[in-house]
Short mmCIF file of N, CA and C in Angstrom, two decimals:
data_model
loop_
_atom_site.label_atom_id
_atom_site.label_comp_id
_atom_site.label_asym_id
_atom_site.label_seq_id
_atom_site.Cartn_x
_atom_site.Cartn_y
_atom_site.Cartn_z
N UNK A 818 -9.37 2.68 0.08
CA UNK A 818 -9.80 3.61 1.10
C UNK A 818 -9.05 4.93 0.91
N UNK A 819 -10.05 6.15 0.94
CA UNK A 819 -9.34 7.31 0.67
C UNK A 819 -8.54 7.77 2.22
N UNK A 820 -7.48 8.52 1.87
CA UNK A 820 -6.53 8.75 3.13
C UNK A 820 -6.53 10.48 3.32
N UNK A 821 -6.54 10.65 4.32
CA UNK A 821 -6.28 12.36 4.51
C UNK A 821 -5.60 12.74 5.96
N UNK A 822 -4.77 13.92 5.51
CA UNK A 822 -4.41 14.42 6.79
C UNK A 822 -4.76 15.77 6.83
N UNK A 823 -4.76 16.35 8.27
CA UNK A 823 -5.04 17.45 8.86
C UNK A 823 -3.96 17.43 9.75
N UNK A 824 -3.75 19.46 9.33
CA UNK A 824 -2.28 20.04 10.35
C UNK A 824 -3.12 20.81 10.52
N UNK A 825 -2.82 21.00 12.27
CA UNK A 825 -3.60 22.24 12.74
C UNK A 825 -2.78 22.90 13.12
N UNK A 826 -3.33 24.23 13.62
CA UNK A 826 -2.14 25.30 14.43
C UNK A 826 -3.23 26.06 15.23
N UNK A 827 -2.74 25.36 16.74
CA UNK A 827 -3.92 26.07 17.77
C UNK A 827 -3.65 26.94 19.14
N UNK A 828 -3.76 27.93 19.05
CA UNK A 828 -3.28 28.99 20.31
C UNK A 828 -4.36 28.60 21.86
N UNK A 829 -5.14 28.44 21.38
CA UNK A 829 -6.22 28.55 22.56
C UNK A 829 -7.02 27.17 22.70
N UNK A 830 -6.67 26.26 21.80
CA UNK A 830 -7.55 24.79 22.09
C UNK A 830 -8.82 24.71 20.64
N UNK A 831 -8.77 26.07 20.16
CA UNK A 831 -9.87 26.09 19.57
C UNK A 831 -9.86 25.23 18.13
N UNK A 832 -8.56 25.08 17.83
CA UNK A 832 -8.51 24.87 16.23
C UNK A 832 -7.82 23.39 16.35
N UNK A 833 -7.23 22.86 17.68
CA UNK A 833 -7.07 21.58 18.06
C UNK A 833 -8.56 21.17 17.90
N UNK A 834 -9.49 21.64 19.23
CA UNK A 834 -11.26 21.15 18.85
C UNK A 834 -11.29 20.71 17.42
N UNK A 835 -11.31 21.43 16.55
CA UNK A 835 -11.76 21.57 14.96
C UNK A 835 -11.24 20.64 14.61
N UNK A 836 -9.61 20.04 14.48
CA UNK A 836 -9.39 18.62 13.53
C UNK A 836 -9.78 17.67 14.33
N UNK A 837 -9.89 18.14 15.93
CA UNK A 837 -10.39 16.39 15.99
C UNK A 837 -12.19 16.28 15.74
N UNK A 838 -12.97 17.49 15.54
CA UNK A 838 -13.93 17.30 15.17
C UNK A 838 -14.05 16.88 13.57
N UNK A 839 -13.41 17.32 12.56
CA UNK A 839 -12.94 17.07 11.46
C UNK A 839 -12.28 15.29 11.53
N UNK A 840 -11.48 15.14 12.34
CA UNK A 840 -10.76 13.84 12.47
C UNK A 840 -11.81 12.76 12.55
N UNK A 841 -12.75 12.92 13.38
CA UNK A 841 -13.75 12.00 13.74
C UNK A 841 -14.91 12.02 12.57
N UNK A 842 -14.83 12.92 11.93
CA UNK A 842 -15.62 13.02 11.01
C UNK A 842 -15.18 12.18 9.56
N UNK A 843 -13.98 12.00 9.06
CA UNK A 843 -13.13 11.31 8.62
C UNK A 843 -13.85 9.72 8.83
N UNK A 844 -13.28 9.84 9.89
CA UNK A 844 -13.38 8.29 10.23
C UNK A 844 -14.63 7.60 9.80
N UNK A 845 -15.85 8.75 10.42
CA UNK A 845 -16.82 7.81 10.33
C UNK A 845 -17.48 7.34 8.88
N UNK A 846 -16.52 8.34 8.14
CA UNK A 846 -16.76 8.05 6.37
C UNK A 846 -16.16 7.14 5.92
N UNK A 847 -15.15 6.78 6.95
CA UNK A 847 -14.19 5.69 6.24
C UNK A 847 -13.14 5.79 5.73
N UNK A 848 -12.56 7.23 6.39
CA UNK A 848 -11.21 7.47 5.99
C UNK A 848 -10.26 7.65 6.53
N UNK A 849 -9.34 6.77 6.15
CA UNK A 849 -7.65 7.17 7.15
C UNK A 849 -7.16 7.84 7.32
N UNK A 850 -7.45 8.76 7.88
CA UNK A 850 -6.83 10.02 8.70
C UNK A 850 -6.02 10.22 9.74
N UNK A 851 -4.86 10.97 9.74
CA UNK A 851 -3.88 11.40 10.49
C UNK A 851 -3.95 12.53 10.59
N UNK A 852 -3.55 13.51 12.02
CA UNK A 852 -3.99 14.57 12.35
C UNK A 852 -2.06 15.41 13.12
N UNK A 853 -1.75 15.77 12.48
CA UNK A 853 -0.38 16.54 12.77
C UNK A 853 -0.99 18.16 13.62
N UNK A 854 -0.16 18.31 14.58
CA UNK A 854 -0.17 19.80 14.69
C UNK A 854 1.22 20.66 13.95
N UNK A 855 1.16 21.73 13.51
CA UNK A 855 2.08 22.08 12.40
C UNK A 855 3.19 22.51 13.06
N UNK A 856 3.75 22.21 13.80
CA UNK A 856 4.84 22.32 14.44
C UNK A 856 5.89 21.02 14.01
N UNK A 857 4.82 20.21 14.15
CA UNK A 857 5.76 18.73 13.85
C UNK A 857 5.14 18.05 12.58
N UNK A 858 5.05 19.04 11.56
CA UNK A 858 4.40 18.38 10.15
C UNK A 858 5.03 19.19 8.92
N UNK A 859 5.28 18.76 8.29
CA UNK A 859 5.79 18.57 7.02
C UNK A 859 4.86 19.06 5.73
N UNK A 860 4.79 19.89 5.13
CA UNK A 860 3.93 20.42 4.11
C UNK A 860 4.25 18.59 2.97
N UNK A 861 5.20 18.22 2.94
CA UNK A 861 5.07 17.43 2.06
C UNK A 861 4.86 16.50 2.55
N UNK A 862 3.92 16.04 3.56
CA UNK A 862 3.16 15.20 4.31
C UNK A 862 2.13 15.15 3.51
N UNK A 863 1.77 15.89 2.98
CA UNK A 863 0.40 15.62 2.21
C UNK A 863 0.45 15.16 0.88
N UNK A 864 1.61 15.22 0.32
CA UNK A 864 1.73 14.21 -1.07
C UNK A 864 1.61 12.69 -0.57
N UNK A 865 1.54 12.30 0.39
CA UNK A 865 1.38 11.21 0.81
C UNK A 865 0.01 10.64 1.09
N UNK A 866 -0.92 11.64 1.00
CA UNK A 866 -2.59 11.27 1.01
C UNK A 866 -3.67 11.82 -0.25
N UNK A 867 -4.68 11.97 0.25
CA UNK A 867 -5.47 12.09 -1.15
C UNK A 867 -6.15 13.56 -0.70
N UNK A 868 -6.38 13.81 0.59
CA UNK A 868 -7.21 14.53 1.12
C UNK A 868 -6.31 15.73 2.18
N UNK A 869 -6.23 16.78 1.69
CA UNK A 869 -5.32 17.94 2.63
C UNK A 869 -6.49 18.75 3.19
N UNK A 870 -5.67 18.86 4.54
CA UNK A 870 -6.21 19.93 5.41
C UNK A 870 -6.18 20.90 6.38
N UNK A 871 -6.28 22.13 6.46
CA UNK A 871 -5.58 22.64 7.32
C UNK A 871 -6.60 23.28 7.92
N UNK A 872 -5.83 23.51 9.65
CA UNK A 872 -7.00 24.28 10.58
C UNK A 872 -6.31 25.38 11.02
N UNK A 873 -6.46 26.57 11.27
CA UNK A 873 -5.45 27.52 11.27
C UNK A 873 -6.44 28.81 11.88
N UNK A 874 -5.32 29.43 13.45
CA UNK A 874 -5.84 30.54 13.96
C UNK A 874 -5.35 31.81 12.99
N UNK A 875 -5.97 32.87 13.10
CA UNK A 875 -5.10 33.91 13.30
C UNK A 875 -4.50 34.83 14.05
N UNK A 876 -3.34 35.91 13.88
CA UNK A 876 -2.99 36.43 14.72
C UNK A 876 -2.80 37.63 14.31
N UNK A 877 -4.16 37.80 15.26
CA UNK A 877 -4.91 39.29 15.19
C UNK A 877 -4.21 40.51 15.96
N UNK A 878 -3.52 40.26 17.75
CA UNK A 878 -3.13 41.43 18.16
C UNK A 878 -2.32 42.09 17.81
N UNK A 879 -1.75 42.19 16.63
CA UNK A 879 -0.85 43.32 16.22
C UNK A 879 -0.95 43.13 14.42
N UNK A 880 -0.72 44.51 13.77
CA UNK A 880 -0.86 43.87 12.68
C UNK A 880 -2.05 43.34 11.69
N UNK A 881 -1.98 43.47 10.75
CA UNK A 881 -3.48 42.80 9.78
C UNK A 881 -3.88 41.52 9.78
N UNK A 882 -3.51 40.92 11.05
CA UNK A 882 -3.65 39.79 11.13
C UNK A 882 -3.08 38.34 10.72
N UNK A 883 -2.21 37.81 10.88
CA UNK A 883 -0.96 37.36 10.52
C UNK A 883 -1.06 35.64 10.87
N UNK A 884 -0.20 35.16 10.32
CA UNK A 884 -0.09 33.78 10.11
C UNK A 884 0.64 33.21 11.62
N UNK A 885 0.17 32.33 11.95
CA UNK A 885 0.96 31.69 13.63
C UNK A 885 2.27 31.58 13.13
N UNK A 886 3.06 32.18 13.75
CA UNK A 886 4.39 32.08 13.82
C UNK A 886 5.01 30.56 13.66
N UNK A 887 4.31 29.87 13.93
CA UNK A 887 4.65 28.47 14.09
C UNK A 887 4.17 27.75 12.96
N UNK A 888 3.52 28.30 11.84
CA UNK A 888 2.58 27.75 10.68
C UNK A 888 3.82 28.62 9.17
N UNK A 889 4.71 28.96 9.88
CA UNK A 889 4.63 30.29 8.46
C UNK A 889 5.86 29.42 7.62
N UNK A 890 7.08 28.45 8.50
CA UNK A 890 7.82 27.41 7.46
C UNK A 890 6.73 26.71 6.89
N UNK A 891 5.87 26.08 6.98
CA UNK A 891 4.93 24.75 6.71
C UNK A 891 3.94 25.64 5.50
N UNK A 892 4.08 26.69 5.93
CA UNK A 892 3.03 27.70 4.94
C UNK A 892 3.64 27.86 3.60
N UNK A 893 5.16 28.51 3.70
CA UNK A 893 5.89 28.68 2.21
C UNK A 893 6.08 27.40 1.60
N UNK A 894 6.49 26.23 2.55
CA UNK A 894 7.05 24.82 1.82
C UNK A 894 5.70 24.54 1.29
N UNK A 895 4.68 24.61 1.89
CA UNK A 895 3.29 24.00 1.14
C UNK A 895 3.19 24.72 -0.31
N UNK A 896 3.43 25.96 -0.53
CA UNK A 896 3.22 26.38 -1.91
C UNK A 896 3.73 25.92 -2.91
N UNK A 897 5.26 25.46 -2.72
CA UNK A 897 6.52 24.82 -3.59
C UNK A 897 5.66 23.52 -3.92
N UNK A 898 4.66 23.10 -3.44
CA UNK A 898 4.52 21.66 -3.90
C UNK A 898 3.61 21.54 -5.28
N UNK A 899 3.70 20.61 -5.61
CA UNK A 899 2.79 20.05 -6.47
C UNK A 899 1.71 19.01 -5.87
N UNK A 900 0.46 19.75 -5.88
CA UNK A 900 -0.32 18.46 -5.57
C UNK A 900 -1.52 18.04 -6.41
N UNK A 901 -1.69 17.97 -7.44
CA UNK A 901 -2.25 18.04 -8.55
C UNK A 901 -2.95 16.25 -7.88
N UNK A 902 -4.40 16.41 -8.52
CA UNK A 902 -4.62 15.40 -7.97
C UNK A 902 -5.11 15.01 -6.44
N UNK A 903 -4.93 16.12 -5.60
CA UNK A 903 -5.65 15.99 -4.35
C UNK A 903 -6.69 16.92 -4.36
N UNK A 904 -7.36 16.99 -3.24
CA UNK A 904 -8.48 17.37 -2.78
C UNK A 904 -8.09 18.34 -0.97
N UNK A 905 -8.62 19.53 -1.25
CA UNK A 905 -7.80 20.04 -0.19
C UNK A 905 -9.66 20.91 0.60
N UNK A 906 -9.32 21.39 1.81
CA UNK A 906 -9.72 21.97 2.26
C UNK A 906 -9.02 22.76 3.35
N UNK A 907 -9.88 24.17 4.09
CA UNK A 907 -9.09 24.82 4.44
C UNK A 907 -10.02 25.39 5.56
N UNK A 908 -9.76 25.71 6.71
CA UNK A 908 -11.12 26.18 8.16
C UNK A 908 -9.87 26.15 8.80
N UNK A 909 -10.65 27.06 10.31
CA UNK A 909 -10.17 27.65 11.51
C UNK A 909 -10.92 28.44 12.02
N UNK A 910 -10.19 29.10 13.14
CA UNK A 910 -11.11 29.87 14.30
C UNK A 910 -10.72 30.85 14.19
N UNK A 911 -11.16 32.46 14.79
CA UNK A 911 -11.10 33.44 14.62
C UNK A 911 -11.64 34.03 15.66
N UNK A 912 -11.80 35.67 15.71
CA UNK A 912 -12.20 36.22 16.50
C UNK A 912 -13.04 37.49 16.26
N UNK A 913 -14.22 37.62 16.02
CA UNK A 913 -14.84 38.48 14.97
C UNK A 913 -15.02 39.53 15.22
N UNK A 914 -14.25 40.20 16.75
CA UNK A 914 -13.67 41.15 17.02
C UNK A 914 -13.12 41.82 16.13
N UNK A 915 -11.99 41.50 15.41
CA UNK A 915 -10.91 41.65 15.07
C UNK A 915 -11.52 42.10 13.27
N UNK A 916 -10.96 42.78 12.60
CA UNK A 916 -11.39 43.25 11.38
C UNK A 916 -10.85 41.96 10.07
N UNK A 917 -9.64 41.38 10.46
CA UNK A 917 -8.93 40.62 9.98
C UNK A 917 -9.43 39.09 10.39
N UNK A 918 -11.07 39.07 10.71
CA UNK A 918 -11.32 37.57 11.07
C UNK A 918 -11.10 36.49 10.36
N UNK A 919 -10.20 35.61 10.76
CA UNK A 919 -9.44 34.08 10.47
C UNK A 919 -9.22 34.18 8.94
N UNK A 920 -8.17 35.32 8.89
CA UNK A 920 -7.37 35.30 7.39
C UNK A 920 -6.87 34.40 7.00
N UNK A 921 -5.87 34.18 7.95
CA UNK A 921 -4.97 33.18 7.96
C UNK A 921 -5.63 31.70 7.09
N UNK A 922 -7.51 31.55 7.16
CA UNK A 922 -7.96 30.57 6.36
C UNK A 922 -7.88 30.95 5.17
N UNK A 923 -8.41 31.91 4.61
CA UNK A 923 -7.63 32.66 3.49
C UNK A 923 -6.65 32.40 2.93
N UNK A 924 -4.98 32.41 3.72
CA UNK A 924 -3.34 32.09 2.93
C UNK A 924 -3.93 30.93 2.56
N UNK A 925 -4.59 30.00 3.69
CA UNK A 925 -3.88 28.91 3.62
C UNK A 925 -4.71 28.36 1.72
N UNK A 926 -5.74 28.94 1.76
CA UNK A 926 -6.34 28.19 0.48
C UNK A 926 -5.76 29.10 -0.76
N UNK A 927 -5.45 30.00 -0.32
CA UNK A 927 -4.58 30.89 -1.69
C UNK A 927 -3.41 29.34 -1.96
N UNK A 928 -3.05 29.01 -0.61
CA UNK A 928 -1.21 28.71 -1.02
C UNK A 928 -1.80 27.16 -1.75
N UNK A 929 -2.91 26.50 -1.53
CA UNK A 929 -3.51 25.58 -1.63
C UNK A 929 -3.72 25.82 -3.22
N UNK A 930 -3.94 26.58 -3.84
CA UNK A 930 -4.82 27.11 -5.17
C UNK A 930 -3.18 26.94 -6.26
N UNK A 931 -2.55 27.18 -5.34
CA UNK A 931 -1.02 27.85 -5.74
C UNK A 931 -0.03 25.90 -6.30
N UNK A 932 -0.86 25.15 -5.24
CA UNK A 932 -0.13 23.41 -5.73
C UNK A 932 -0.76 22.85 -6.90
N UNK A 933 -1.78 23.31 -7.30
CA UNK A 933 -2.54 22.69 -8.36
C UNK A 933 -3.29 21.50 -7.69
N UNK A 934 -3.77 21.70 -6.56
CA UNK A 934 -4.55 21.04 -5.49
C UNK A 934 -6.39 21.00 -5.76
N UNK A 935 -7.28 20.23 -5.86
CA UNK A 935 -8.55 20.92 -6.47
C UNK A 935 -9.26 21.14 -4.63
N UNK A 936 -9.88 22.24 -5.00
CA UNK A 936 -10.42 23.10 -3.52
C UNK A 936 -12.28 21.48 -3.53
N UNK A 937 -12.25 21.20 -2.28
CA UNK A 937 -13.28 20.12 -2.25
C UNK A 937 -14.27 20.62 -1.25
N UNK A 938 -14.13 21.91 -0.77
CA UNK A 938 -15.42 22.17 -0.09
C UNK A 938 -14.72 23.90 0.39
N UNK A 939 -16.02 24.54 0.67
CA UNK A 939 -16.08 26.22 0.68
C UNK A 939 -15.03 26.29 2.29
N UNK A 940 -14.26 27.20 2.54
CA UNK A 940 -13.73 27.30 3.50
C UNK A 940 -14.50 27.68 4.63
N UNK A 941 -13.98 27.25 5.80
CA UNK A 941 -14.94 27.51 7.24
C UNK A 941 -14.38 28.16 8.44
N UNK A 942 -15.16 29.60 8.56
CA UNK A 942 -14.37 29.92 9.78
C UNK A 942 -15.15 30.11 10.64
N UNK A 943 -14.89 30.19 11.77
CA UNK A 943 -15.33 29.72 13.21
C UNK A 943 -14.95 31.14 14.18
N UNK A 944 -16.04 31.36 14.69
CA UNK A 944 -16.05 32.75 15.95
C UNK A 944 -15.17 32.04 17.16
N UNK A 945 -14.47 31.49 17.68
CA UNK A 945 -13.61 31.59 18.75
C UNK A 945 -13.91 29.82 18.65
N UNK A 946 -14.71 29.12 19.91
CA UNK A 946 -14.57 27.49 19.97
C UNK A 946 -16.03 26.93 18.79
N UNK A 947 -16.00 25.95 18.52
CA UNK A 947 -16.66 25.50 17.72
C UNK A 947 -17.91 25.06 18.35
N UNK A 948 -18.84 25.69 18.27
CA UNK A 948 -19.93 24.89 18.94
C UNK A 948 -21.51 24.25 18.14
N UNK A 949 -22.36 23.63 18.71
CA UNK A 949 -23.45 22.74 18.03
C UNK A 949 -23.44 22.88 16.25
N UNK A 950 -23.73 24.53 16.14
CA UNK A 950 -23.90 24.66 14.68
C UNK A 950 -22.45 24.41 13.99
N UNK A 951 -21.40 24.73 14.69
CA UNK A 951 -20.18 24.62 14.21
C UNK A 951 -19.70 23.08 13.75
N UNK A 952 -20.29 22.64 14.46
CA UNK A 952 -20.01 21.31 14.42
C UNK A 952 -20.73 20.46 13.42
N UNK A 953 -21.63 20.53 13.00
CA UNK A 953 -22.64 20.55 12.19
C UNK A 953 -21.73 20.86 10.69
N UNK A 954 -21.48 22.43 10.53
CA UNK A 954 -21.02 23.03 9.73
C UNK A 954 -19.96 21.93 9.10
N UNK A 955 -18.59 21.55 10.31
CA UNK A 955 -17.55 20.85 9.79
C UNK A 955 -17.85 19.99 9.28
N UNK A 956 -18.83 18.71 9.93
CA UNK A 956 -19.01 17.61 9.32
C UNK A 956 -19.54 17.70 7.67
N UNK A 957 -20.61 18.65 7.69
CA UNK A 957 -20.34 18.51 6.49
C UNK A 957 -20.25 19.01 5.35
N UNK A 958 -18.50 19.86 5.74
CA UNK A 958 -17.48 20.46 4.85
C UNK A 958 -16.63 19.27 5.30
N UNK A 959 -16.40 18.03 6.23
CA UNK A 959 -15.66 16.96 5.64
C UNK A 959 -15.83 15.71 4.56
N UNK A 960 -17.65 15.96 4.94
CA UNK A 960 -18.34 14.73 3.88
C UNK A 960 -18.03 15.86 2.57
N UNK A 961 -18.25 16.90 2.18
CA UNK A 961 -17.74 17.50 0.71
C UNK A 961 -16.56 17.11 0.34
N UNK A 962 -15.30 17.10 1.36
CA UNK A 962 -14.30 16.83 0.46
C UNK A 962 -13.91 15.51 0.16
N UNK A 963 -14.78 14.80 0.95
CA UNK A 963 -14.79 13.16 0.45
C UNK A 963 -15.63 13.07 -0.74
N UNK A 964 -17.00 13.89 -0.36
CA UNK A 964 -17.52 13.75 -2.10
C UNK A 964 -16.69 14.04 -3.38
N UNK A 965 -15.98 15.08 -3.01
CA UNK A 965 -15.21 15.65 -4.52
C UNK A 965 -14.34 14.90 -4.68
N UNK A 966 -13.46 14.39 -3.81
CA UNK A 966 -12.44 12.99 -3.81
C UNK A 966 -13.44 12.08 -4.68
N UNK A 967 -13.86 11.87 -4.13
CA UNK A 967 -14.61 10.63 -4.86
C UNK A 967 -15.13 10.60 -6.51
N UNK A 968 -15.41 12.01 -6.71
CA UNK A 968 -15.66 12.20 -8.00
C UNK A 968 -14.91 12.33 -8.73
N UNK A 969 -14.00 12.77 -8.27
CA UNK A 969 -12.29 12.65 -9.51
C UNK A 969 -11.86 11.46 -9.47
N UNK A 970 -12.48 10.19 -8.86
CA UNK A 970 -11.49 8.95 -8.78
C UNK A 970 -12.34 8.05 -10.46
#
């Protein structure tokens, strides 16, 4: 059974919504999934699964839009890794206000590109809460990265 985790980092509820919509989506494929918020997660939490993921706001009011203060240790340690051999993906919420909408999904698949990690589905960002089509969308950018998992096995 393939295993994956998801760290989120959520200001407003919105990007919590997203892994557990992602989380449940997991499951119903048949995969063991654990869901960290990045406060209490470990970038090298994910050498421990097959499947990485991150959900990530940005932070738009000041600035070009910037990484959650609370994501930015978990952000540098994730680059140092080696993860050669996994399957990663990368989504969050945003605000399309803002010129800098959900960059922060952006680092996170640069820093992702940066482990020798293979990218398993197009990144997804989200106008503020996730709704019908959104939901839609995630599920299946989670069935992709189980497909691409699956094809490297």
């Amino acid at each position: 059974m393939a295993s994956a985790r998801i760290v989120y980092a959520s200001l407003t509820g919105n990007n919590e919504d997203i892994a557990g919509i992602i989380e449940e989506a997991f499951e119903d494929l048949g995969v063991d999934v654990t869901t960290t918020e990045v406060s209490q997660a470990l970038a090298s939490d994910f050498e421990d699964v097959d499947i990485c993921v991150t959900a990530t706001y940005t932070y738009s009011d000041v600035g070009d839009g910037e990484l959650p203060d609370e994501a930015v240790d978990f952000y540098e340690e994730l680059q140092e890794l080696d993860l050669k051999g996994k399957v990663y993906g990368c989504c969050g919420s945003g605000d399309r206000f803002y010129d800098d909408f959900a960059t922060s999904v952006d680092d996170f698949d640069k820093a992702f590109a940066k482990t020798g990690a293979t990218k398993g589905a197009e990144d997804v960002k989200i106008d503020l809460a996730p709704e019908e089509d959104d939901i839609k969308h995630l599920e299946a950018f989670t069935k992709q990265l189980v497909e691409k998992y699956q094809a490297l096995q």
